[in-house]
Amino acid sequence: MGKKGEVKLIGTWVSPFTLRTRIALNLKSIDYEFLEEKAGTKSDLLLESNPVHKKIPVLLHHDRPICESLIIVQYIDEVWSSGPSILPSDPYDRAVARFWAAYIDEKWFPALKTIRFTKVPEEIEKKLNEMREGLSLLEGAFVECSKGKSFFGGDQIGYVDIAFGGLLAWLRVREKNYSVSLLNATATPNLAGWAERLCAHPAVKDVMQDPDKLIEWVQINIDKLQQAPPAK
Amino acid sequence: MGKKGEVKLIGTWVSPFTLRTRIALNLKSIDYEFLEEKAGTKSDLLLESNPVHKKIPVLLHHDRPICESLIIVQYIDEVWSSGPSILPSDPYDRAVARFWAAYIDEKWFPALKTIRFTKVPEEIEKKLNEMREGLSLLEGAFVECSKGKSFFGGDQIGYVDIAFGGLLAWLRVREKNYSVSLLNATATPNLAGWAERLCAHPAVKDVMQDPDKLIEWVQINIDKLQQAPPAK
């Protein structure tokens, strides 16, 4: 789907927020040109396309920019019917999906993002516990949203799958960084099964990052990084 | 519209986030029962209805809770067609509206919220400048969204009007607190006209807070307030 040049995505392969938009585009079978930003720099196109936040990802559709990953995902869902609906059809289910996606961004992601700036062991443990508590809530959210099916979205990957799935490889990076297991078959059995199914999904498997390559990327780019993981 | 007991709203009259949901309900002519929380306490119903954030507002529709003000506003828009659409019909316009609503919450509101914890004059001036810069962006956003009409939503109050309008009385409180004028006919002529039209609108005028009454409320409840304005 999509004529050549109709859809472009400004992002990076390491960005969890770019990943969200790539999964959504894949789900809808949209051809797009991937305009990869270099680490530590911002292209003129990015600065022109997102002058307020100056951040990736930006979707360009007929050269009109759409910014902010979850807004892009909703836009993709509303414009293209060439794949399963990303948001649930029922307004209440849609509100619940939006609630958990917002929870992930506003409450859960900050610990994942900021833990690397923390050096004090007690502070690190506090952040890890925040992540554990969030995963426990998301384990319950999975039961609520999936209704016994494979994904938060039911039979198909949906909004919460994309919101949470975008951050999955960076969660694995943090597990490796701190030699802990946070999302696993004992602590979060539903999420453990979900993560396996998600990573194997045709819309995800070719764009999901390899945690070891992310770690390697961080080591190479450590001087260029003001913040990690890359801000959306 | 709405049968008795079908729609309830847990909130407070002072809350900018509760105000958003009241404007949306009024726009759709929905009758609702307003369950007012007392300052400094949280009712059992609130704690049961929003166990994750424990915050107002919560909309109860047939006793099912919907949390987070902008999610509630979208829910109201999707469930009830008894009034103008709150989100624009075009997906791109909808993405732009969502962008500015998210900007207001994530980038602009924090300065408005946290300035009262600041005592150092330079820090106060910095926060006031953040608010001024944000208003300048929103002045431009008004031109982009309104397309020469009365509101961000065009002829009708829409999503950005509600997102920004909910915070308007608290902006006036801050202007009074610090003896400054931030939103006015010189600095932000479009927003100044917009604010007047918004406050006079039938869906808004009976629920918009009086800034002087908010100041009085703060003085009475200062000991109970951990944060101000009240968190959503």
Short mmCIF file of C-alpha atoms in Angstrom, two decimals:
data_model
loop_
_atom_site.label_atom_id
_atom_site.label_comp_id
_atom_site.label_asym_id
_atom_site.label_seq_id
_atom_site.Cartn_x
_atom_site.Cartn_y
_atom_site.Cartn_z
CA MET A 1 0.00 0.00 0.00
CA GLY A 2 1.05 3.61 -0.53
CA LYS A 3 2.56 5.26 -3.58
CA LYS A 4 6.29 5.90 -3.67
CA GLY A 5 7.14 9.00 -1.64
CA GLU A 6 3.66 9.26 -0.16
CA VAL A 7 4.76 8.10 3.29
CA LYS A 8 8.09 8.86 4.95
CA LEU A 9 9.18 8.24 8.51
CA ILE A 10 11.90 10.23 10.24
CA GLY A 11 13.35 8.14 13.05
CA THR A 12 16.14 5.89 14.23
CA TRP A 13 16.27 2.11 14.48
CA VAL A 14 17.13 2.34 18.19
CA SER A 15 14.22 4.58 19.16
CA PRO A 16 11.39 2.84 21.03
CA PHE A 17 9.00 5.50 19.82
CA THR A 18 10.03 5.12 16.19
CA LEU A 19 9.54 1.37 16.61
CA ARG A 20 5.93 1.94 17.60
CA THR A 21 5.22 3.75 14.36
CA ARG A 22 7.04 1.11 12.27
CA ILE A 23 4.92 -1.65 13.81
CA ALA A 24 1.75 0.31 13.03
CA LEU A 25 2.84 0.92 9.42
CA ASN A 26 3.68 -2.79 9.04
CA LEU A 27 0.32 -3.83 10.48
CA LYS A 28 -1.39 -1.77 7.80
CA SER A 29 1.06 -2.97 5.08
CA ILE A 30 2.09 0.60 4.26
CA ASP A 31 5.21 1.09 2.15
CA TYR A 32 7.28 3.93 3.52
CA GLU A 33 10.65 5.53 3.12
CA PHE A 34 12.65 5.36 6.36
CA LEU A 35 14.69 8.53 6.86
CA GLU A 36 17.17 7.54 9.54
CA GLU A 37 18.52 10.30 11.75
CA LYS A 38 22.14 10.01 12.84
CA ALA A 39 22.94 9.69 16.54
CA GLY A 40 23.63 13.03 18.18
CA THR A 41 22.42 15.18 15.28
CA LYS A 42 19.09 16.52 14.07
CA SER A 43 18.48 16.92 10.35
CA ASP A 44 17.03 20.09 8.89
CA LEU A 45 14.02 18.05 7.80
CA LEU A 46 13.41 16.94 11.40
CA LEU A 47 13.77 20.48 12.74
CA GLU A 48 11.37 21.83 10.11
CA SER A 49 8.90 19.00 10.59
CA ASN A 50 8.74 19.09 14.39
CA PRO A 51 9.77 22.62 15.40
CA VAL A 52 8.07 22.40 18.80
CA HIS A 53 9.71 19.25 20.20
CA LYS A 54 12.50 18.69 17.61
CA LYS A 55 12.15 14.97 18.24
CA ILE A 56 11.66 11.76 16.35
CA PRO A 57 9.56 10.06 15.19
CA VAL A 58 7.84 12.23 12.59
CA LEU A 59 5.57 10.71 9.97
CA LEU A 60 5.39 12.64 6.71
CA HIS A 61 2.22 11.86 4.78
CA HIS A 62 2.11 13.74 1.49
CA ASP A 63 4.82 15.86 3.14
CA ARG A 64 2.55 16.90 6.01
CA PRO A 65 4.19 16.14 9.38
CA ILE A 66 2.56 14.19 12.19
CA CYS A 67 4.50 14.10 15.48
CA GLU A 68 4.41 12.13 18.75
CA SER A 69 4.43 8.36 18.46
CA LEU A 70 1.00 7.55 19.90
CA ILE A 71 -0.60 10.34 17.87
CA ILE A 72 1.07 8.92 14.76
CA VAL A 73 -0.21 5.43 15.59
CA GLN A 74 -3.76 6.76 15.93
CA TYR A 75 -3.37 8.69 12.67
CA ILE A 76 -2.20 5.57 10.85
CA ASP A 77 -5.17 3.67 12.25
CA GLU A 78 -7.63 6.35 11.15
CA VAL A 79 -6.23 6.90 7.64
CA TRP A 80 -5.56 3.32 6.49
CA SER A 81 -8.03 0.49 6.66
CA SER A 82 -5.57 -1.88 4.97
CA GLY A 83 -5.12 -4.03 8.06
CA PRO A 84 -6.70 -4.75 11.44
CA SER A 85 -7.96 -1.84 13.52
CA ILE A 86 -5.34 -0.76 16.04
CA LEU A 87 -7.76 0.89 18.45
CA PRO A 88 -10.67 -1.27 19.69
CA SER A 89 -14.04 -0.56 18.09
CA ASP A 90 -15.92 -0.16 21.39
CA PRO A 91 -15.53 3.33 22.95
CA TYR A 92 -15.06 1.94 26.45
CA ASP A 93 -12.40 -0.53 25.32
CA ARG A 94 -10.78 2.33 23.43
CA ALA A 95 -10.71 4.46 26.61
CA VAL A 96 -9.14 1.54 28.50
CA ALA A 97 -6.48 1.09 25.79
CA ARG A 98 -5.71 4.83 25.84
CA PHE A 99 -5.48 4.69 29.64
CA TRP A 100 -2.83 1.96 29.62
CA ALA A 101 -0.86 3.52 26.78
CA ALA A 102 -0.77 6.81 28.73
CA TYR A 103 0.21 4.90 31.87
CA ILE A 104 3.13 3.32 30.04
CA ASP A 105 4.41 6.67 28.79
CA GLU A 106 3.77 8.80 31.85
CA LYS A 107 4.32 6.42 34.76
CA TRP A 108 6.25 3.36 33.65
CA PHE A 109 8.68 4.64 31.04
CA PRO A 110 10.31 7.35 33.23
CA ALA A 111 11.97 4.71 35.48
CA LEU A 112 13.23 2.79 32.42
CA LYS A 113 14.58 6.02 30.97
CA THR A 114 16.19 7.58 34.02
CA ILE A 115 17.71 4.56 35.75
CA ARG A 116 20.92 4.92 33.78
CA PHE A 117 21.59 8.34 35.33
CA THR A 118 21.45 6.78 38.78
CA LYS A 119 24.61 5.60 40.51
CA VAL A 120 23.47 5.07 44.11
CA PRO A 121 22.53 1.37 44.66
CA GLU A 122 19.43 2.23 46.72
CA GLU A 123 18.20 4.56 43.98
CA ILE A 124 18.79 1.90 41.34
CA GLU A 125 16.82 -0.61 43.39
CA LYS A 126 14.03 1.95 43.81
CA LYS A 127 13.78 2.43 40.04
CA LEU A 128 13.86 -1.33 39.44
CA ASN A 129 11.03 -1.70 41.94
CA GLU A 130 9.04 1.00 40.17
CA MET A 131 9.48 -0.97 36.95
CA ARG A 132 8.44 -4.21 38.71
CA GLU A 133 5.32 -2.57 40.17
CA GLY A 134 4.41 -1.19 36.76
CA LEU A 135 4.86 -4.59 35.13
CA SER A 136 2.61 -6.09 37.79
CA LEU A 137 -0.10 -3.58 36.86
CA LEU A 138 0.45 -4.27 33.16
CA GLU A 139 0.16 -8.01 33.85
CA GLY A 140 -3.32 -7.27 35.20
CA ALA A 141 -4.05 -4.91 32.30
CA PHE A 142 -3.22 -7.72 29.88
CA VAL A 143 -5.91 -9.92 31.44
CA GLU A 144 -8.40 -7.02 31.28
CA CYS A 145 -7.64 -6.02 27.69
CA SER A 146 -6.86 -9.35 25.97
CA LYS A 147 -9.96 -11.15 27.24
CA GLY A 148 -8.11 -14.48 27.08
CA LYS A 149 -6.62 -13.90 23.65
CA SER A 150 -3.03 -13.47 22.44
CA PHE A 151 -2.54 -9.71 22.59
CA PHE A 152 -3.72 -6.68 24.51
CA GLY A 153 -5.69 -6.00 21.33
CA GLY A 154 -7.27 -9.50 21.37
CA ASP A 155 -6.54 -11.68 18.35
CA GLN A 156 -4.58 -8.85 16.73
CA ILE A 157 -1.85 -6.52 17.82
CA GLY A 158 -3.49 -3.32 19.06
CA TYR A 159 -2.75 0.03 20.62
CA VAL A 160 -1.37 -1.16 23.97
CA ASP A 161 0.69 -3.89 22.26
CA ILE A 162 2.32 -1.17 20.17
CA ALA A 163 2.73 1.28 23.08
CA PHE A 164 4.33 -1.33 25.34
CA GLY A 165 6.00 -3.40 22.62
CA GLY A 166 7.98 -0.38 21.44
CA LEU A 167 9.78 -0.34 24.79
CA LEU A 168 10.38 -4.09 25.07
CA ALA A 169 13.93 -4.29 23.71
CA TRP A 170 15.00 -1.41 25.97
CA LEU A 171 13.49 -3.25 28.92
CA ARG A 172 15.68 -6.23 27.98
CA VAL A 173 18.68 -3.86 27.82
CA ARG A 174 17.97 -2.69 31.36
CA GLU A 175 17.66 -6.31 32.54
CA LYS A 176 21.11 -6.96 31.09
CA ASN A 177 22.56 -3.68 32.42
CA TYR A 178 21.54 -4.52 35.98
CA SER A 179 21.66 -8.35 35.81
CA VAL A 180 18.02 -8.71 36.80
CA SER A 181 14.97 -10.36 35.28
CA LEU A 182 11.87 -8.18 35.37
CA LEU A 183 9.52 -9.59 32.75
CA ASN A 184 9.55 -13.39 32.96
CA ALA A 185 7.36 -16.48 33.24
CA THR A 186 7.39 -16.42 37.05
CA ALA A 187 6.84 -12.73 37.84
CA THR A 188 4.63 -11.85 34.86
CA PRO A 189 3.51 -15.06 33.10
CA ASN A 190 0.96 -13.37 30.85
CA LEU A 191 3.40 -10.69 29.74
CA ALA A 192 6.15 -13.29 29.18
CA GLY A 193 3.94 -15.19 26.74
CA TRP A 194 2.77 -11.95 25.17
CA ALA A 195 6.34 -10.73 24.60
CA GLU A 196 7.24 -13.96 22.78
CA ARG A 197 4.17 -13.80 20.57
CA LEU A 198 4.71 -10.12 19.85
CA CYS A 199 8.36 -10.52 18.83
CA ALA A 200 7.43 -13.40 16.49
CA HIS A 201 4.61 -11.45 14.80
CA PRO A 202 5.20 -10.65 11.09
CA ALA A 203 4.62 -6.92 11.69
CA VAL A 204 7.20 -6.86 14.48
CA LYS A 205 9.97 -9.40 13.97
CA ASP A 206 11.89 -7.49 11.29
CA VAL A 207 11.83 -4.15 13.13
CA MET A 208 12.14 -5.23 16.80
CA GLN A 209 15.59 -4.32 18.04
CA ASP A 210 18.12 -6.89 19.26
CA PRO A 211 19.00 -5.88 22.88
CA ASP A 212 22.66 -6.83 22.38
CA LYS A 213 22.89 -4.53 19.36
CA LEU A 214 21.29 -1.74 21.39
CA ILE A 215 23.93 -2.22 24.09
CA GLU A 216 26.65 -2.12 21.46
CA TRP A 217 25.09 1.02 19.98
CA VAL A 218 25.06 2.71 23.40
CA GLN A 219 28.77 1.88 23.87
CA ILE A 220 29.66 3.35 20.49
CA ASN A 221 27.50 6.47 20.90
CA ILE A 222 27.89 7.09 24.62
CA ASP A 223 29.51 10.48 24.10
CA LYS A 224 26.74 11.67 21.80
CA LEU A 225 23.94 10.64 24.11
CA GLN A 226 22.50 13.24 26.37
CA GLN A 227 19.63 10.98 27.26
CA ALA A 228 18.93 7.29 26.83
CA PRO A 229 16.93 5.59 25.54
CA PRO A 230 16.51 8.17 22.76
CA ALA A 231 13.71 10.57 23.52
CA LYS A 232 10.63 10.31 21.39
CA MET B 1 -29.82 13.55 27.47
CA GLY B 2 -28.96 10.63 29.70
CA LYS B 3 -31.16 8.72 32.15
CA LYS B 4 -30.92 9.49 35.84
CA GLY B 5 -27.87 7.79 37.33
CA GLU B 6 -26.45 6.78 33.95
CA VAL B 7 -23.65 9.34 34.05
CA LYS B 8 -21.77 10.46 37.14
CA LEU B 9 -18.66 12.56 37.40
CA ILE B 10 -16.25 12.40 40.32
CA GLY B 11 -14.35 15.67 40.55
CA THR B 12 -14.00 19.05 42.22
CA TRP B 13 -15.14 22.47 41.05
CA VAL B 14 -11.60 23.80 41.37
CA SER B 15 -9.94 21.11 39.23
CA PRO B 16 -8.91 22.22 35.73
CA PHE B 17 -9.13 18.61 34.58
CA THR B 18 -12.61 18.14 35.99
CA LEU B 19 -13.61 21.37 34.23
CA ARG B 20 -12.58 19.88 30.88
CA THR B 21 -14.95 16.97 31.34
CA ARG B 22 -17.80 19.24 32.48
CA ILE B 23 -17.42 21.38 29.35
CA ALA B 24 -17.50 18.25 27.17
CA LEU B 25 -20.61 16.93 28.95
CA ASN B 26 -22.30 20.33 28.56
CA LEU B 27 -21.42 20.49 24.84
CA LYS B 28 -23.21 17.17 24.36
CA SER B 29 -26.12 18.21 26.66
CA ILE B 30 -25.55 15.21 28.93
CA ASP B 31 -27.25 15.24 32.33
CA TYR B 32 -24.90 13.96 34.98
CA GLU B 33 -24.60 13.68 38.71
CA PHE B 34 -21.60 15.63 40.00
CA LEU B 35 -19.95 13.79 42.89
CA GLU B 36 -17.77 16.45 44.46
CA GLU B 37 -14.66 15.28 46.29
CA LYS B 38 -13.65 17.20 49.39
CA ALA B 39 -10.29 19.00 49.47
CA GLY B 40 -7.54 16.86 50.94
CA THR B 41 -9.50 13.60 51.01
CA LYS B 42 -10.22 10.83 48.52
CA SER B 43 -13.56 9.03 48.67
CA ASP B 44 -13.79 5.25 48.61
CA LEU B 45 -15.61 5.55 45.29
CA LEU B 46 -12.69 7.49 43.79
CA LEU B 47 -10.12 4.99 45.10
CA GLU B 48 -12.13 2.07 43.73
CA SER B 49 -12.77 3.78 40.41
CA ASN B 50 -9.21 4.91 39.70
CA PRO B 51 -6.96 2.54 41.69
CA VAL B 52 -3.91 3.27 39.51
CA HIS B 53 -3.73 7.06 39.77
CA LYS B 54 -6.28 7.70 42.58
CA LYS B 55 -7.05 11.01 40.90
CA ILE B 56 -10.01 13.01 39.69
CA PRO B 57 -11.76 13.32 37.33
CA VAL B 58 -13.42 9.96 36.85
CA LEU B 59 -16.47 9.59 34.65
CA LEU B 60 -18.81 6.76 35.62
CA HIS B 61 -20.96 5.64 32.71
CA HIS B 62 -23.34 2.86 33.73
CA ASP B 63 -20.96 2.56 36.73
CA ARG B 64 -17.95 1.77 34.51
CA PRO B 65 -15.07 4.17 35.26
CA ILE B 66 -13.20 6.19 32.65
CA CYS B 67 -10.12 8.06 33.93
CA GLU B 68 -7.80 10.83 32.70
CA SER B 69 -9.46 14.03 31.50
CA LEU B 70 -8.49 13.94 27.82
CA ILE B 71 -9.40 10.27 27.57
CA ILE B 72 -12.77 11.08 29.15
CA VAL B 73 -13.31 13.93 26.66
CA GLN B 74 -12.58 11.58 23.73
CA TYR B 75 -14.90 8.97 25.25
CA ILE B 76 -17.72 11.51 25.58
CA ASP B 77 -17.17 12.55 21.97
CA GLU B 78 -17.27 8.95 20.73
CA VAL B 79 -20.30 7.82 22.77
CA TRP B 80 -22.64 10.79 22.40
CA SER B 81 -23.60 12.39 19.10
CA SER B 82 -25.97 14.81 20.85
CA GLY B 83 -23.87 17.85 20.08
CA PRO B 84 -21.04 19.04 17.86
CA SER B 85 -18.06 16.74 17.35
CA ILE B 86 -15.27 17.60 19.75
CA LEU B 87 -12.46 16.07 17.67
CA PRO B 88 -12.18 17.29 14.06
CA SER B 89 -13.49 14.90 11.40
CA ASP B 90 -10.31 14.96 9.28
CA PRO B 91 -7.58 12.61 10.57
CA TYR B 92 -4.81 15.14 10.01
CA ASP B 93 -6.71 17.89 11.83
CA ARG B 94 -7.39 15.35 14.58
CA ALA B 95 -3.66 14.60 14.87
CA VAL B 96 -2.91 18.34 15.07
CA ALA B 97 -5.54 18.79 17.80
CA ARG B 98 -4.12 15.83 19.75
CA PHE B 99 -0.63 17.30 19.34
CA TRP B 100 -1.58 20.63 20.90
CA ALA B 101 -3.61 19.04 23.69
CA ALA B 102 -0.59 16.87 24.56
CA TYR B 103 1.67 19.93 24.36
CA ILE B 104 -0.56 21.76 26.82
CA ASP B 105 -0.46 18.91 29.32
CA GLU B 106 3.16 17.84 28.98
CA LYS B 107 5.00 21.07 28.24
CA TRP B 108 2.90 24.06 29.17
CA PHE B 109 0.99 22.97 32.29
CA PRO B 110 4.07 21.94 34.36
CA ALA B 111 5.24 25.59 34.67
CA LEU B 112 1.73 26.71 35.67
CA LYS B 113 1.58 23.91 38.25
CA THR B 114 5.03 24.15 39.78
CA ILE B 115 5.57 27.91 39.92
CA ARG B 116 3.95 28.12 43.33
CA PHE B 117 6.66 25.90 44.84
CA THR B 118 9.30 28.35 43.66
CA LYS B 119 10.54 31.10 45.95
CA VAL B 120 13.68 32.34 44.16
CA PRO B 121 12.81 35.38 41.97
CA GLU B 122 14.98 34.18 39.06
CA GLU B 123 13.24 30.82 39.10
CA ILE B 124 9.83 32.46 39.19
CA GLU B 125 10.78 34.61 36.19
CA LYS B 126 12.03 31.50 34.38
CA LYS B 127 8.68 29.74 34.89
CA LEU B 128 6.76 32.84 33.81
CA ASN B 129 8.88 32.95 30.68
CA GLU B 130 8.15 29.28 29.99
CA MET B 131 4.47 30.10 30.25
CA ARG B 132 4.90 33.11 27.93
CA GLU B 133 6.79 31.04 25.34
CA GLY B 134 4.10 28.38 25.48
CA LEU B 135 1.36 30.97 25.02
CA SER B 136 3.20 32.34 22.01
CA LEU B 137 3.20 28.84 20.48
CA LEU B 138 -0.48 28.43 21.33
CA GLU B 139 -1.21 31.81 19.71
CA GLY B 140 0.23 30.31 16.51
CA ALA B 141 -1.62 27.06 17.06
CA PHE B 142 -4.87 29.00 17.27
CA VAL B 143 -4.29 30.45 13.81
CA GLU B 144 -3.46 26.95 12.48
CA CYS B 145 -6.41 25.19 14.07
CA SER B 146 -9.19 27.79 13.96
CA LYS B 147 -8.75 28.65 10.27
CA GLY B 148 -10.06 32.17 10.91
CA LYS B 149 -13.02 31.08 13.02
CA SER B 150 -13.90 31.61 16.68
CA PHE B 151 -12.39 28.58 18.37
CA PHE B 152 -9.50 26.13 18.00
CA GLY B 153 -12.27 23.76 16.87
CA GLY B 154 -13.54 26.23 14.23
CA ASP B 155 -17.13 27.41 14.65
CA GLN B 156 -17.55 25.13 17.65
CA ILE B 157 -15.62 24.46 20.82
CA GLY B 158 -13.35 21.48 20.16
CA TYR B 159 -10.65 19.35 21.72
CA VAL B 160 -7.94 22.02 22.09
CA ASP B 161 -10.46 24.56 23.36
CA ILE B 162 -11.38 22.12 26.10
CA ALA B 163 -7.78 21.09 26.86
CA PHE B 164 -6.59 24.71 27.13
CA GLY B 165 -9.83 26.20 28.42
CA GLY B 166 -9.78 23.90 31.43
CA LEU B 167 -6.61 25.64 32.62
CA LEU B 168 -7.69 29.21 31.88
CA ALA B 169 -8.94 30.23 35.32
CA TRP B 170 -5.77 28.86 36.94
CA LEU B 171 -3.73 30.91 34.45
CA ARG B 172 -5.64 33.98 35.65
CA VAL B 173 -4.85 32.95 39.24
CA ARG B 174 -1.16 32.85 38.43
CA GLU B 175 -1.37 36.27 36.76
CA LYS B 176 -2.89 37.62 39.98
CA ASN B 177 -0.43 35.74 42.20
CA TYR B 178 2.57 37.27 40.43
CA SER B 179 1.01 40.60 39.29
CA VAL B 180 1.72 39.91 35.63
CA SER B 181 -0.38 39.73 32.49
CA LEU B 182 0.44 36.74 30.31
CA LEU B 183 -2.58 36.24 28.07
CA ASN B 184 -3.77 39.63 26.80
CA ALA B 185 -4.70 41.61 23.70
CA THR B 186 -1.13 42.81 23.16
CA ALA B 187 0.95 39.67 23.73
CA THR B 188 -1.57 37.10 22.44
CA PRO B 189 -4.39 38.91 20.62
CA ASN B 190 -5.94 35.76 19.15
CA LEU B 191 -5.93 33.95 22.47
CA ALA B 192 -7.32 37.02 24.25
CA GLY B 193 -10.35 37.08 21.94
CA TRP B 194 -10.65 33.30 22.18
CA ALA B 195 -10.65 33.36 25.98
CA GLU B 196 -13.49 35.90 26.04
CA ARG B 197 -15.57 33.89 23.58
CA LEU B 198 -14.88 30.66 25.42
CA CYS B 199 -15.89 32.01 28.83
CA ALA B 200 -19.15 33.41 27.38
CA HIS B 201 -20.09 30.12 25.66
CA PRO B 202 -23.23 28.42 27.04
CA ALA B 203 -21.32 25.15 27.64
CA VAL B 204 -18.64 26.96 29.64
CA LYS B 205 -19.97 30.02 31.44
CA ASP B 206 -21.72 28.18 34.28
CA VAL B 207 -18.79 25.87 35.05
CA MET B 208 -15.75 28.13 34.42
CA GLN B 209 -14.19 29.01 37.76
CA ASP B 210 -13.92 32.56 39.07
CA PRO B 211 -10.19 33.20 39.64
CA ASP B 212 -10.89 35.19 42.82
CA LYS B 213 -12.86 32.28 44.25
CA LEU B 214 -10.00 29.92 43.38
CA ILE B 215 -7.58 32.20 45.27
CA GLU B 216 -9.94 32.23 48.23
CA TRP B 217 -10.19 28.43 48.05
CA VAL B 218 -6.40 28.10 48.07
CA GLN B 219 -6.17 30.32 51.15
CA ILE B 220 -8.76 28.23 52.99
CA ASN B 221 -7.29 24.88 51.95
CA ILE B 222 -3.59 25.70 51.93
CA ASP B 223 -2.81 23.17 54.66
CA LYS B 224 -4.57 20.36 52.82
CA LEU B 225 -2.87 21.01 49.52
CA GLN B 226 0.15 18.96 48.69
CA GLN B 227 0.07 20.13 45.11
CA ALA B 228 -1.65 22.97 43.31
CA PRO B 229 -3.51 23.29 41.09
CA PRO B 230 -5.20 20.03 42.00
CA ALA B 231 -3.68 17.14 40.09
CA LYS B 232 -5.84 15.52 37.46
#
